[in-house]
Tab-separated table of C-alpha atoms in Angstrom:
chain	number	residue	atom	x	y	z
A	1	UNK	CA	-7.783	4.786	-2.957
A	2	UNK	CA	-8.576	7.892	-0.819
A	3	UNK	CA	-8.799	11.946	-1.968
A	4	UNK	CA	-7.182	13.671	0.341
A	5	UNK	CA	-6.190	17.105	-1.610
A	6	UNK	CA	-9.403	17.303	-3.051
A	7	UNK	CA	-10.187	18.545	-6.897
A	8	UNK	CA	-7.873	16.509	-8.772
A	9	UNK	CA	-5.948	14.690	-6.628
A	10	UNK	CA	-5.584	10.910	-6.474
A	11	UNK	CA	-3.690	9.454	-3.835
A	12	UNK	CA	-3.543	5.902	-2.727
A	13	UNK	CA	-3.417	4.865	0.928
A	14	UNK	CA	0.179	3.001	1.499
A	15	UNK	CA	2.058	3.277	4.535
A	16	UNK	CA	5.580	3.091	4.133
A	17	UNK	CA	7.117	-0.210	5.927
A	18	UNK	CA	10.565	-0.522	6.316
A	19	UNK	CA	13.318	-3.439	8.102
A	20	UNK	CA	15.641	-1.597	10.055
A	21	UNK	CA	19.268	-1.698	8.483
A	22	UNK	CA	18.190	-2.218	4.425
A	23	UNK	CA	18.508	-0.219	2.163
A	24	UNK	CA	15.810	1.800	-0.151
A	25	UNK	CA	14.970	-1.128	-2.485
A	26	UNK	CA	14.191	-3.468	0.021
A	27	UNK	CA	11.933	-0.849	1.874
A	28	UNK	CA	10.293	-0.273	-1.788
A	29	UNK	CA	9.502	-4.239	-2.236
A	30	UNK	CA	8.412	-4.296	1.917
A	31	UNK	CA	5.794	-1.517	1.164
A	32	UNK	CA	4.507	-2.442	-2.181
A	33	UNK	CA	3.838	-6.306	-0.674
A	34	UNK	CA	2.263	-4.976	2.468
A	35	UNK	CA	-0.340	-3.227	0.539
A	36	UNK	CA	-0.931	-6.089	-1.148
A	37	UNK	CA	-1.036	-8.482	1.626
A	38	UNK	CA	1.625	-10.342	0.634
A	39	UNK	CA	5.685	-10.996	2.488
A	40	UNK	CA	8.946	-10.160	1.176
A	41	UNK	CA	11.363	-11.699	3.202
A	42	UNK	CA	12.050	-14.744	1.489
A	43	UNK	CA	13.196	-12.447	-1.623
A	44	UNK	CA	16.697	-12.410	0.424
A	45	UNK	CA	16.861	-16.085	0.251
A	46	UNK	CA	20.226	-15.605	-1.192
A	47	UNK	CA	21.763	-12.535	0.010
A	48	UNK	CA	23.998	-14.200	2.597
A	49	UNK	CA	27.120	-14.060	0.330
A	50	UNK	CA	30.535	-13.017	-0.255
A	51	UNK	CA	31.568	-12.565	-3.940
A	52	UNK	CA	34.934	-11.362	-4.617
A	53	UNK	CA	36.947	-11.173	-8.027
A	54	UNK	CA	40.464	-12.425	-8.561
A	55	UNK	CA	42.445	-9.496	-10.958
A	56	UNK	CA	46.032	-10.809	-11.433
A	57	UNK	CA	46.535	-8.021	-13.947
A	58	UNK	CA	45.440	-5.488	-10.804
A	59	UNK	CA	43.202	-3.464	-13.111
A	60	UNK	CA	40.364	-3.580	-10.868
A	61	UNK	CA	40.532	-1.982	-7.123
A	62	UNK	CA	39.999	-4.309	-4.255
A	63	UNK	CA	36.849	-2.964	-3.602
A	64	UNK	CA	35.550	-2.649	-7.372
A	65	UNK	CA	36.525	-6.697	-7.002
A	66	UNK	CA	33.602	-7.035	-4.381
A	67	UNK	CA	30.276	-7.647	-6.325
A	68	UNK	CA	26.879	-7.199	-4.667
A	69	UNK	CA	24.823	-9.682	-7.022
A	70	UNK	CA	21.124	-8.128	-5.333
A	71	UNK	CA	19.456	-9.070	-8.878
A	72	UNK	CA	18.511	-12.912	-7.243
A	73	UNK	CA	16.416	-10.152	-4.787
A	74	UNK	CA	13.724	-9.094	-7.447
A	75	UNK	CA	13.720	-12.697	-9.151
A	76	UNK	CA	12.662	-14.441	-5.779
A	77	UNK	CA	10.551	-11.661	-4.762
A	78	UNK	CA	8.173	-13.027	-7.899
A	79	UNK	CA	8.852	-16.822	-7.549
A	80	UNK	CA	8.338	-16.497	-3.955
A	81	UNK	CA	5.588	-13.703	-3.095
A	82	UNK	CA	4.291	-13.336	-6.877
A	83	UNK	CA	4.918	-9.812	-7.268
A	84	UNK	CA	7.084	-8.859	-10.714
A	85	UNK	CA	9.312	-6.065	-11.297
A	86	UNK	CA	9.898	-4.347	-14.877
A	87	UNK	CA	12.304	-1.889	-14.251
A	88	UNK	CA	12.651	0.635	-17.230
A	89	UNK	CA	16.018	3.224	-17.407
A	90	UNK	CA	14.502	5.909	-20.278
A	91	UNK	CA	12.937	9.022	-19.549
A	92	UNK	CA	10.315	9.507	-22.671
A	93	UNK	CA	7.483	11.970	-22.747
A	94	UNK	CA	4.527	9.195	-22.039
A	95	UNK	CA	6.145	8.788	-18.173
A	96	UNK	CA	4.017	11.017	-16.572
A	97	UNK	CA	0.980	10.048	-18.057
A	98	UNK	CA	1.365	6.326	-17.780
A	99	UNK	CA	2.164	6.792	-14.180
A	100	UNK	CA	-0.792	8.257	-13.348
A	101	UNK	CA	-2.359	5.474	-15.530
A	102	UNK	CA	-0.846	3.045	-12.924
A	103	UNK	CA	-2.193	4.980	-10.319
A	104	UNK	CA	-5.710	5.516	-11.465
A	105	UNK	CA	-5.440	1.138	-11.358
A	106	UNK	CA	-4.397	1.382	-7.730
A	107	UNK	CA	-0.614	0.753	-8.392
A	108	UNK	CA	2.357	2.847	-7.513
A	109	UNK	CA	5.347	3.364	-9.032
A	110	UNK	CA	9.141	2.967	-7.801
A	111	UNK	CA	11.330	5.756	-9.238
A	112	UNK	CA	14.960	5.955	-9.174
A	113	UNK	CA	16.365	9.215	-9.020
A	114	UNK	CA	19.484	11.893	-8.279
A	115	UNK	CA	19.772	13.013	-4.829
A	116	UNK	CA	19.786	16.557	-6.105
A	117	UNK	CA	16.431	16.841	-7.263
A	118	UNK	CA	14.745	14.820	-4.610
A	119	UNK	CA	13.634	17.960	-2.240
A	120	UNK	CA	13.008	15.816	0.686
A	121	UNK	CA	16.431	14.469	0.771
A	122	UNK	CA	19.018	15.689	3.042
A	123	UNK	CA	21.371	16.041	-0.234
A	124	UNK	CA	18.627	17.754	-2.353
A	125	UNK	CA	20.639	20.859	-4.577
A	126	UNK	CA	24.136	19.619	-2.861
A	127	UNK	CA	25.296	16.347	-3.755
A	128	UNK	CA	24.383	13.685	-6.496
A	129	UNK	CA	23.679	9.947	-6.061
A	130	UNK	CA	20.885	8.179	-6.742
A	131	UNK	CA	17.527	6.836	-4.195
A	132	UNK	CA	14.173	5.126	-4.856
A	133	UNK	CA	10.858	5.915	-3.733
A	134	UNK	CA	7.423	5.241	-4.169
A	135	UNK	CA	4.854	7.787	-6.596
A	136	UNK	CA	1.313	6.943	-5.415
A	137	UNK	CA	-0.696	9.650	-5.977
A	138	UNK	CA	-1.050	13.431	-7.985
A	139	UNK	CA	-2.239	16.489	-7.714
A	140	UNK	CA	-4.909	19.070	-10.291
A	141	UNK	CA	-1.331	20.491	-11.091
A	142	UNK	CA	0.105	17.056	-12.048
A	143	UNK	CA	2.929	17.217	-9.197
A	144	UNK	CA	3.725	13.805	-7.685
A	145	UNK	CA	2.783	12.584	-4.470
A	146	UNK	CA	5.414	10.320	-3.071
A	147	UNK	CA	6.191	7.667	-0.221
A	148	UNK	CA	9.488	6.969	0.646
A	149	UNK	CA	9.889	4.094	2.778
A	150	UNK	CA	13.520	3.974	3.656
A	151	UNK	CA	12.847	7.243	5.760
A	152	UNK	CA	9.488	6.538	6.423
A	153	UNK	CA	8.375	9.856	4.768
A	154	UNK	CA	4.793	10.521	3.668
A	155	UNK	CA	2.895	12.539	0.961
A	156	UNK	CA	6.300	14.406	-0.200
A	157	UNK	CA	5.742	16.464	-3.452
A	158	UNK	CA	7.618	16.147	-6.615
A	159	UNK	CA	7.157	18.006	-9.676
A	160	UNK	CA	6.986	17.196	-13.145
A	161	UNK	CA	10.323	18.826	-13.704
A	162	UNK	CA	12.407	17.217	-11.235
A	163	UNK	CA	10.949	14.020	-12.038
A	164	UNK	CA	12.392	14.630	-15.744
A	165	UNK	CA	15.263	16.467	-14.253
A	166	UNK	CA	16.928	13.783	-11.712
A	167	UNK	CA	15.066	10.465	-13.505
A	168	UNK	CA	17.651	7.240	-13.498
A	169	UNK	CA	14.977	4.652	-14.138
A	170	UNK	CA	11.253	3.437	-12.669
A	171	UNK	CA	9.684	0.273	-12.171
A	172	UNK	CA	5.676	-0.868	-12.630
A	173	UNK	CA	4.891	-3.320	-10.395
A	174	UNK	CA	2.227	-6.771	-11.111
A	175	UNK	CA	0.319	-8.855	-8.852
A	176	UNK	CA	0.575	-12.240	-10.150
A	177	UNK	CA	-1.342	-14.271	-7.872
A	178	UNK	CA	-1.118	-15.307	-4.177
A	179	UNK	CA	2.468	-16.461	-2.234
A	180	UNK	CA	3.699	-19.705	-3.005
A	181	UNK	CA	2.796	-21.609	-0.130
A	182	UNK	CA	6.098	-23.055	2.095
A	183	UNK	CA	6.444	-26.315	2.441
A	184	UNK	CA	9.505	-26.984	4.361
A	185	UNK	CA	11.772	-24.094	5.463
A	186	UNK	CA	14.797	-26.414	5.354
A	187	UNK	CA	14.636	-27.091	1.955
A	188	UNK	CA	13.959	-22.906	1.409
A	189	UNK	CA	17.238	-22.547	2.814
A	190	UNK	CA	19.173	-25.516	1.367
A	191	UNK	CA	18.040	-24.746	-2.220
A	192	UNK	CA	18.703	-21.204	-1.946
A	193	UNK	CA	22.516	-21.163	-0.416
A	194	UNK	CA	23.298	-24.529	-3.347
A	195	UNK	CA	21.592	-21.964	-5.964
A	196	UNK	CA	24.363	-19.049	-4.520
A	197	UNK	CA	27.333	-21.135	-4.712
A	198	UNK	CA	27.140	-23.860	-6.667
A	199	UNK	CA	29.647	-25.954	-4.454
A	200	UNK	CA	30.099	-26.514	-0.712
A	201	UNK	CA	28.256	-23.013	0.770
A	202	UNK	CA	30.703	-22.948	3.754
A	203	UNK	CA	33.628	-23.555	2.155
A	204	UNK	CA	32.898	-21.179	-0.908
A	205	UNK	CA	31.961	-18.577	1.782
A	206	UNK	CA	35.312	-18.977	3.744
A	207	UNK	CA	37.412	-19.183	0.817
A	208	UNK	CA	36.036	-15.822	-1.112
A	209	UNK	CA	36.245	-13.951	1.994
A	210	UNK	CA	39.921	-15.196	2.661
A	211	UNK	CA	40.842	-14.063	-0.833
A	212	UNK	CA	39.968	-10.902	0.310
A	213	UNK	CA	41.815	-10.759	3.356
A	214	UNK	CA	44.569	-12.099	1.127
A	215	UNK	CA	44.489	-9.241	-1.136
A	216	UNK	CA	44.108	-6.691	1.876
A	217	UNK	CA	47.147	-7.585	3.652
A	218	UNK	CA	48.990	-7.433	0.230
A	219	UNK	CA	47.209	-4.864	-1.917
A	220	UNK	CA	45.549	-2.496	0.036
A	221	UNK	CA	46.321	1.163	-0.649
A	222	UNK	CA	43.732	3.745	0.748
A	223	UNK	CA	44.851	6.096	-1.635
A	224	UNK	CA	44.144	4.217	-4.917
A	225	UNK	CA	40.583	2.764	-3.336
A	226	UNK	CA	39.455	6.175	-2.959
A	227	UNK	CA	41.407	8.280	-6.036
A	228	UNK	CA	38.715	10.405	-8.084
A	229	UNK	CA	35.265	10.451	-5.335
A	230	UNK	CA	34.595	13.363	-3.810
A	231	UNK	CA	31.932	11.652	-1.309
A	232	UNK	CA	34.503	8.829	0.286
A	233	UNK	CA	31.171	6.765	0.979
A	234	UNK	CA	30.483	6.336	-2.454
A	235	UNK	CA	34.052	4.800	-3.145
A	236	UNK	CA	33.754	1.180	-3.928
A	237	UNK	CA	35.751	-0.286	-0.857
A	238	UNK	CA	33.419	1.811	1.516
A	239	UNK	CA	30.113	1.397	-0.657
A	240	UNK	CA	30.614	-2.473	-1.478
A	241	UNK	CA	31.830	-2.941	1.921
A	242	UNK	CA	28.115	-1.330	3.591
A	243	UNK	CA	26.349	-3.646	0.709
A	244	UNK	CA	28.304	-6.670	2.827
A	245	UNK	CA	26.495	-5.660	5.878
A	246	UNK	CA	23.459	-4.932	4.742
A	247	UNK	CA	22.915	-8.665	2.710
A	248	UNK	CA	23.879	-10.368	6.844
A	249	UNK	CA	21.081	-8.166	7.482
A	250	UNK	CA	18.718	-9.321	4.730
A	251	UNK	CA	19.381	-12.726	5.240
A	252	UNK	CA	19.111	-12.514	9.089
A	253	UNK	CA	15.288	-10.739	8.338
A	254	UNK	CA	14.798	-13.579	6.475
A	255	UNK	CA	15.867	-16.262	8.960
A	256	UNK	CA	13.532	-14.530	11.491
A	257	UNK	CA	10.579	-14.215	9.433
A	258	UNK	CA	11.176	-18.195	8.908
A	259	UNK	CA	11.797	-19.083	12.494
A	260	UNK	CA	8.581	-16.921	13.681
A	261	UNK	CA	6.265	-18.225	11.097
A	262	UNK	CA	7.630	-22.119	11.578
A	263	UNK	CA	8.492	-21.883	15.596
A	264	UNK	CA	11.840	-22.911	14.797
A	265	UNK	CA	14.233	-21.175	17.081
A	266	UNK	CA	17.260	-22.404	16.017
A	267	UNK	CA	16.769	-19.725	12.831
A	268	UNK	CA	16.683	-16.998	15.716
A	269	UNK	CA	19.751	-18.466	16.706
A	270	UNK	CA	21.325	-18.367	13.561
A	271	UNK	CA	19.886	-14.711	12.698
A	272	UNK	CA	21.640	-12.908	15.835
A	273	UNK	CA	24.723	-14.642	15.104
A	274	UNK	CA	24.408	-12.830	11.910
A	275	UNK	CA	23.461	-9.692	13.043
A	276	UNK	CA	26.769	-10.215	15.195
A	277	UNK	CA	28.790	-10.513	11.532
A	278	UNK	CA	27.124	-7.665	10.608
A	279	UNK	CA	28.874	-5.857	12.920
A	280	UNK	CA	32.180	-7.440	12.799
A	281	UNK	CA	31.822	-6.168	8.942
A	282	UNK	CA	30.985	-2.569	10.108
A	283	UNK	CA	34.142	-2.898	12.431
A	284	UNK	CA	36.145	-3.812	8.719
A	285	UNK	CA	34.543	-0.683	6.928
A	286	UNK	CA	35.205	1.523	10.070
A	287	UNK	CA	38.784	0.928	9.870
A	288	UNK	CA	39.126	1.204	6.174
A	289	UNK	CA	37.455	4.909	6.822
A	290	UNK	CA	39.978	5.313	9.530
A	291	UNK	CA	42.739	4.913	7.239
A	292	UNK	CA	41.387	7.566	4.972
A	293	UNK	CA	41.427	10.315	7.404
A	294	UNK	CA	44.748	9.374	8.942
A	295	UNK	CA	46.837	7.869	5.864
A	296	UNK	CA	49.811	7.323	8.281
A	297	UNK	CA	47.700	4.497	9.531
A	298	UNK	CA	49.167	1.076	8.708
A	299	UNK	CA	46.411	-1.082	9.244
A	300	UNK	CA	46.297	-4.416	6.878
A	301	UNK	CA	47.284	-6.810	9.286
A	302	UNK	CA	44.594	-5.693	11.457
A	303	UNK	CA	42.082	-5.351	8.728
A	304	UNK	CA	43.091	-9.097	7.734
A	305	UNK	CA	42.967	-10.381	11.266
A	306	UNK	CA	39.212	-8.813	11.493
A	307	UNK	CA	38.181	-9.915	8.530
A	308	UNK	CA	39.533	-13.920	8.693
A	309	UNK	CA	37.506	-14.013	12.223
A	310	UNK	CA	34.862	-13.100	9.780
A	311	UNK	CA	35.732	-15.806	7.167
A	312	UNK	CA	35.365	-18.122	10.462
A	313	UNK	CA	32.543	-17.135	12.010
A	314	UNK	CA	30.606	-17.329	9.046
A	315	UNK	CA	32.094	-20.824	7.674
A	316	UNK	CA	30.970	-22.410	11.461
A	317	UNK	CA	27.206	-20.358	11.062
A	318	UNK	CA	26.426	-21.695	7.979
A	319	UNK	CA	27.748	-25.224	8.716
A	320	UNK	CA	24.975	-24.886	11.912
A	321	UNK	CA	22.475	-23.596	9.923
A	322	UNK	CA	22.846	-26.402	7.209
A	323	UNK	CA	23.305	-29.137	9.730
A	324	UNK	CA	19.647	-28.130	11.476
A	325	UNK	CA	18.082	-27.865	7.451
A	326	UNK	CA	19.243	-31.526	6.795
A	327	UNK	CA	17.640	-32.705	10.034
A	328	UNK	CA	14.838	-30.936	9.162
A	329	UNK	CA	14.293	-32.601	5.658
């Protein structure tokens, strides 16, 4: 703990770390373990995924059928770096004081909260949505001193009113104990894609993302994905869609962290192909954006060429990857 204010102020010393291409909850669970000496990576041990729901009575939107499933992040970030999560989603009167209880015991606290009472953000007063941060620190006049990893901003202010004002939830963090130590990164990786699908990984990959492609080249309307939201990204097909990229990009910082720490360099190999999907997604989600702009656009037979390459590229990745994890073990 350091004083930098002076008087009153407490204000821990954590230095915002962030993985270039996730989003503000994995920055919050980078930071948090790099004060405490501990990794994160392995947390996205199961991000590499493609859930999609089959609606034969059409009440769902194509992209309201694409789930994210990121709660497996914050249950392997415990069984696999021993740091817990309680996440809490009421605003009561004891908040302020109990974080600043946390932070007199050298903890921070994540906060979730609207856009439009963050002042630091670049939708502060204009636009709502929600972001997370980390509080680690106050001042005499019981504002909040704030990190916030995902854009590597330091010692922002936030007051006791727009805490209370913009509040969607917070979470206390615990230090259980120390990592669990890796034995064999093959059977990391094995257990982890079995645990996501509980048949065949490749072939549940390919076929979910082909049910997609399916449903594009039959269903797709631009109009009816995007009906009722004012800010297109937040419309399921575009916000679901950047959640797609992001968990290639997860699971390729997890593949790296592997290969560096084991010398294995076939999990390079594996991570840039990802990084390479990652793109191909963006390419999807670019188009899809395209179409909104230009409605005359008829594009499904372009977005389901794009996005069976996908289905493809993926399947023949994760067949590699498995192949060198069975070698391994």
């Amino acid at each position: 703990m350091k004083n930098i204010f002076g008087g009153g102020c407490i204000l821990l010393d954590i230095k915002p770390v962030k993985y270039e291409g996730l989003d503000c909850l994995d920055s919050l669970l980078s930071t948090i373990a790099a004060y405490w000496g501990h990794q994160y990576e392995l947390s996205f041990a199961q991000t590499w995924r493609f859930d999609y729901i089959s609606s034969k009575d059409n009440t769902l939107t194509l992209g309201k059928r694409i789930v994210q499933n990121s709660n497996t992040i914050i249950k392997l970030f415990k069984n696999y770096h021993n740091i817990a999560l309680t996440r809490y989603y009421n605003y009561d009167v004891d908040l302020l004081n109990n974080i600043k209880s946390n932070i007199q015991r050298s903890i921070p606290v994540g906060v979730w909260l609207d856009h439009f009472w963050t002042p630091w953000h670049e939708s502060f007063k204009t636009a709502h949505g929600s972001h997370s941060f980390l509080i680690i620190g106050y001042d005499e006049s019981n504002n909040l001193i704030c990190t916030d990893p995902y854009y590597l901003k330091e010692n922002c202010i936030l007051t006791p009113e727009q805490l209370r004002n913009g509040y969607k939830s917070h979470v206390f963090f615990h230090l259980k104990g120390n990592e669990e130590k890796i034995i064999n990164w093959g059977s990391i990786i094995i257990n982890n894609l079995n645990a996501t699908y509980s048949k065949d990984f490749p072939v549940a990959l390919y076929n979910n993302i082909q049910k997609f492609a399916n449903e594009i080249l039959n269903n797709f309307n631009i109009k009816t994905e995007t009906d009722g939201y004012k800010i297109i990204e937040q419309a399921p097909i575009i916000w679901n869609l950047a959640y797609v990229m992001i968990n290639r990009k997860r699971y390729s910082c997890m593949l790296n962290y592997l290969g560096k720490k084991y010398s294995a360099d076939i999990l390079h190999t594996v991570a840039e192909k990802l990084e390479m999907s990652y793109n191909y997604w963006s390419e999807v989600r670019a188009l899809v954006l395209k179409s909104y702009f230009d409605n005359s656009l008829k594009i499904e037979a372009n977005l389901y060429e794009k996005i069976m390459k996908i289905a493809n590229y993926e399947n023949n990745i994760a067949v590699e990857l498995l192949n060198a994890c069975h070698n391994l073990v």
